[in-house]
């Protein structure tokens, strides 16, 4: 299929700032190297955990660090950004003389699935840089200020799904070319769905609105929703969100009584998980909420801040929000 459009060409034709296009292409190339590292896995002895934790207090996988370093080094060598924030970096990393873009990423989300060969991914967000020597505070911008958001899913195919504010495109890695090629020009999340994604093992901790929403879904056609629902939970956000970007659904990782008791504000990180995924879903016609408000309107208070996440088919996100709003 020689008429496939490569990522670099698609970016050049999109009308975005050429430097932003070059930045996105640079990160896509680094993600191809991540795909190679993930694919080799046991062959290169990079599976398994390191004897250390990241700033989140989570045990780091070898491939978490490898993926992070591939992205950091690519950006440092490119000069196409002046600052980096990563799930695997305690603080922002400034890049002297870089272009006025801030890049945030979860280099390998869902890495607990690596050892069992389940799809994992990279999540990327790009913000404008307020100055050329950014510190953590410069990254604390609400998600509606993003200039680009993307994820790369390392699955049966390696897919790059990207928005720069004019809808959502999908690119598939063509290893023969060593490039991502356009395979979806306008991803769309159906407004309605009969599929929810949640970690049901936390049911006993759920807040009342979440418990009510899921109870009504599980009641099926005999309950208040009048139709049966299905459940999916891959426990890899990129994989669960890509399913929703492809066929609809609603993804929920709410805060709950157990997490609140530990002083947590949710599990997923605002800056490099909820914001980029939320913008991608909104750009595809879906919605992204905490259950009580739009994720992209949150004014961040910390680089690694966690938030509740309810995103996907707009009608179902509204159903969840209605249960939070009920007296
Ligand atoms: P649980 C992966 O660790 C992650 O951050 C997301 O990718 C995923 O949706 C979630 O956590 C899975 O959480 O509690 O099911 O392990």
PDB file of N, CA, C and O and ligand atoms in Angstrom, residues 109-110 199 233 235-237 251 253 267-269 273, ligand 1:
ATOM      1  N   UNK A 109       3.305   3.028  30.464  1.00  0.00           N
ATOM      2  CA  UNK A 109       2.152   2.854  31.347  1.00  0.00           C
ATOM      3  C   UNK A 109       1.653   1.416  31.293  1.00  0.00           C
ATOM      4  O   UNK A 109       1.651   0.783  30.236  1.00  0.00           O
ATOM      5  N   UNK A 110       1.264   0.912  32.462  1.00  0.00           N
ATOM      6  CA  UNK A 110       0.767  -0.461  32.531  1.00  0.00           C
ATOM      7  C   UNK A 110       1.887  -1.476  32.585  1.00  0.00           C
ATOM      8  O   UNK A 110       1.690  -2.660  32.294  1.00  0.00           O
ATOM      9  N   UNK A 199     -11.882  -1.579  37.820  1.00  0.00           N
ATOM     10  CA  UNK A 199     -11.311  -2.673  38.609  1.00  0.00           C
ATOM     11  C   UNK A 199     -12.335  -3.066  39.675  1.00  0.00           C
ATOM     12  O   UNK A 199     -12.412  -2.444  40.743  1.00  0.00           O
ATOM     13  N   UNK A 233     -11.625  -5.052  31.651  1.00  0.00           N
ATOM     14  CA  UNK A 233     -10.596  -4.391  32.439  1.00  0.00           C
ATOM     15  C   UNK A 233      -9.257  -5.030  32.132  1.00  0.00           C
ATOM     16  O   UNK A 233      -9.018  -6.164  32.493  1.00  0.00           O
ATOM     17  N   UNK A 235      -6.357  -3.368  32.800  1.00  0.00           N
ATOM     18  CA  UNK A 235      -5.410  -2.839  33.797  1.00  0.00           C
ATOM     19  C   UNK A 235      -4.170  -2.263  33.115  1.00  0.00           C
ATOM     20  O   UNK A 235      -3.092  -2.203  33.702  1.00  0.00           O
ATOM     21  N   UNK A 236      -4.365  -1.805  31.898  1.00  0.00           N
ATOM     22  CA  UNK A 236      -3.366  -1.035  31.176  1.00  0.00           C
ATOM     23  C   UNK A 236      -4.132   0.105  30.519  1.00  0.00           C
ATOM     24  O   UNK A 236      -4.889  -0.118  29.559  1.00  0.00           O
ATOM     25  N   UNK A 237      -3.968   1.320  31.059  1.00  0.00           N
ATOM     26  CA  UNK A 237      -4.836   2.421  30.626  1.00  0.00           C
ATOM     27  C   UNK A 237      -4.815   2.608  29.118  1.00  0.00           C
ATOM     28  O   UNK A 237      -5.856   2.829  28.494  1.00  0.00           O
ATOM     29  N   UNK A 251     -14.463   4.278  30.861  1.00  0.00           N
ATOM     30  CA  UNK A 251     -13.346   3.849  31.707  1.00  0.00           C
ATOM     31  C   UNK A 251     -13.444   4.602  33.028  1.00  0.00           C
ATOM     32  O   UNK A 251     -13.601   5.835  33.035  1.00  0.00           O
ATOM     33  N   UNK A 253     -11.551   5.040  36.809  1.00  0.00           N
ATOM     34  CA  UNK A 253     -10.666   4.775  37.920  1.00  0.00           C
ATOM     35  C   UNK A 253     -10.962   5.839  38.978  1.00  0.00           C
ATOM     36  O   UNK A 253     -10.296   6.875  39.040  1.00  0.00           O
ATOM     37  N   UNK A 267      -5.911   7.397  41.677  1.00  0.00           N
ATOM     38  CA  UNK A 267      -4.736   6.585  41.341  1.00  0.00           C
ATOM     39  C   UNK A 267      -3.982   7.155  40.143  1.00  0.00           C
ATOM     40  O   UNK A 267      -2.763   7.230  40.162  1.00  0.00           O
ATOM     41  N   UNK A 268      -4.723   7.584  39.107  1.00  0.00           N
ATOM     42  CA  UNK A 268      -4.078   7.994  37.863  1.00  0.00           C
ATOM     43  C   UNK A 268      -3.570   9.423  37.960  1.00  0.00           C
ATOM     44  O   UNK A 268      -4.176  10.282  38.637  1.00  0.00           O
ATOM     45  N   UNK A 269      -2.451   9.700  37.264  1.00  0.00           N
ATOM     46  CA  UNK A 269      -1.793  10.989  37.361  1.00  0.00           C
ATOM     47  C   UNK A 269      -2.412  11.968  36.383  1.00  0.00           C
ATOM     48  O   UNK A 269      -2.668  11.648  35.217  1.00  0.00           O
ATOM     49  N   UNK A 273      -1.275  11.362  32.412  1.00  0.00           N
ATOM     50  CA  UNK A 273      -2.227  10.286  32.086  1.00  0.00           C
ATOM     51  C   UNK A 273      -3.606  10.870  31.825  1.00  0.00           C
ATOM     52  O   UNK A 273      -4.118  10.814  30.705  1.00  0.00           O
TER      53      UNK A 273
HETATM   54  P1  LIG B   1      -5.159  -1.632  38.897  1.00  0.00           P
HETATM   55  C1  LIG B   1      -1.201   0.869  35.413  1.00  0.00           C
HETATM   56  O1  LIG B   1      -0.454   0.680  36.598  1.00  0.00           O
HETATM   57  C2  LIG B   1      -2.221   1.957  35.701  1.00  0.00           C
HETATM   58  O2  LIG B   1      -1.578   3.130  36.061  1.00  0.00           O
HETATM   59  C3  LIG B   1      -3.108   2.154  34.478  1.00  0.00           C
HETATM   60  O3  LIG B   1      -2.453   1.890  33.288  1.00  0.00           O
HETATM   61  C4  LIG B   1      -4.251   1.175  34.708  1.00  0.00           C
HETATM   62  O4  LIG B   1      -5.476   1.603  34.149  1.00  0.00           O
HETATM   63  C5  LIG B   1      -4.345   1.099  36.229  1.00  0.00           C
HETATM   64  O5  LIG B   1      -3.076   1.524  36.758  1.00  0.00           O
HETATM   65  C6  LIG B   1      -4.611  -0.311  36.698  1.00  0.00           C
HETATM   66  O6  LIG B   1      -4.835  -0.256  38.087  1.00  0.00           O
HETATM   67  O7  LIG B   1      -5.626  -1.144  40.265  1.00  0.00           O
HETATM   68  O8  LIG B   1      -6.240  -2.359  38.145  1.00  0.00           O
HETATM   69  O9  LIG B   1      -3.857  -2.382  38.930  1.00  0.00           O
END
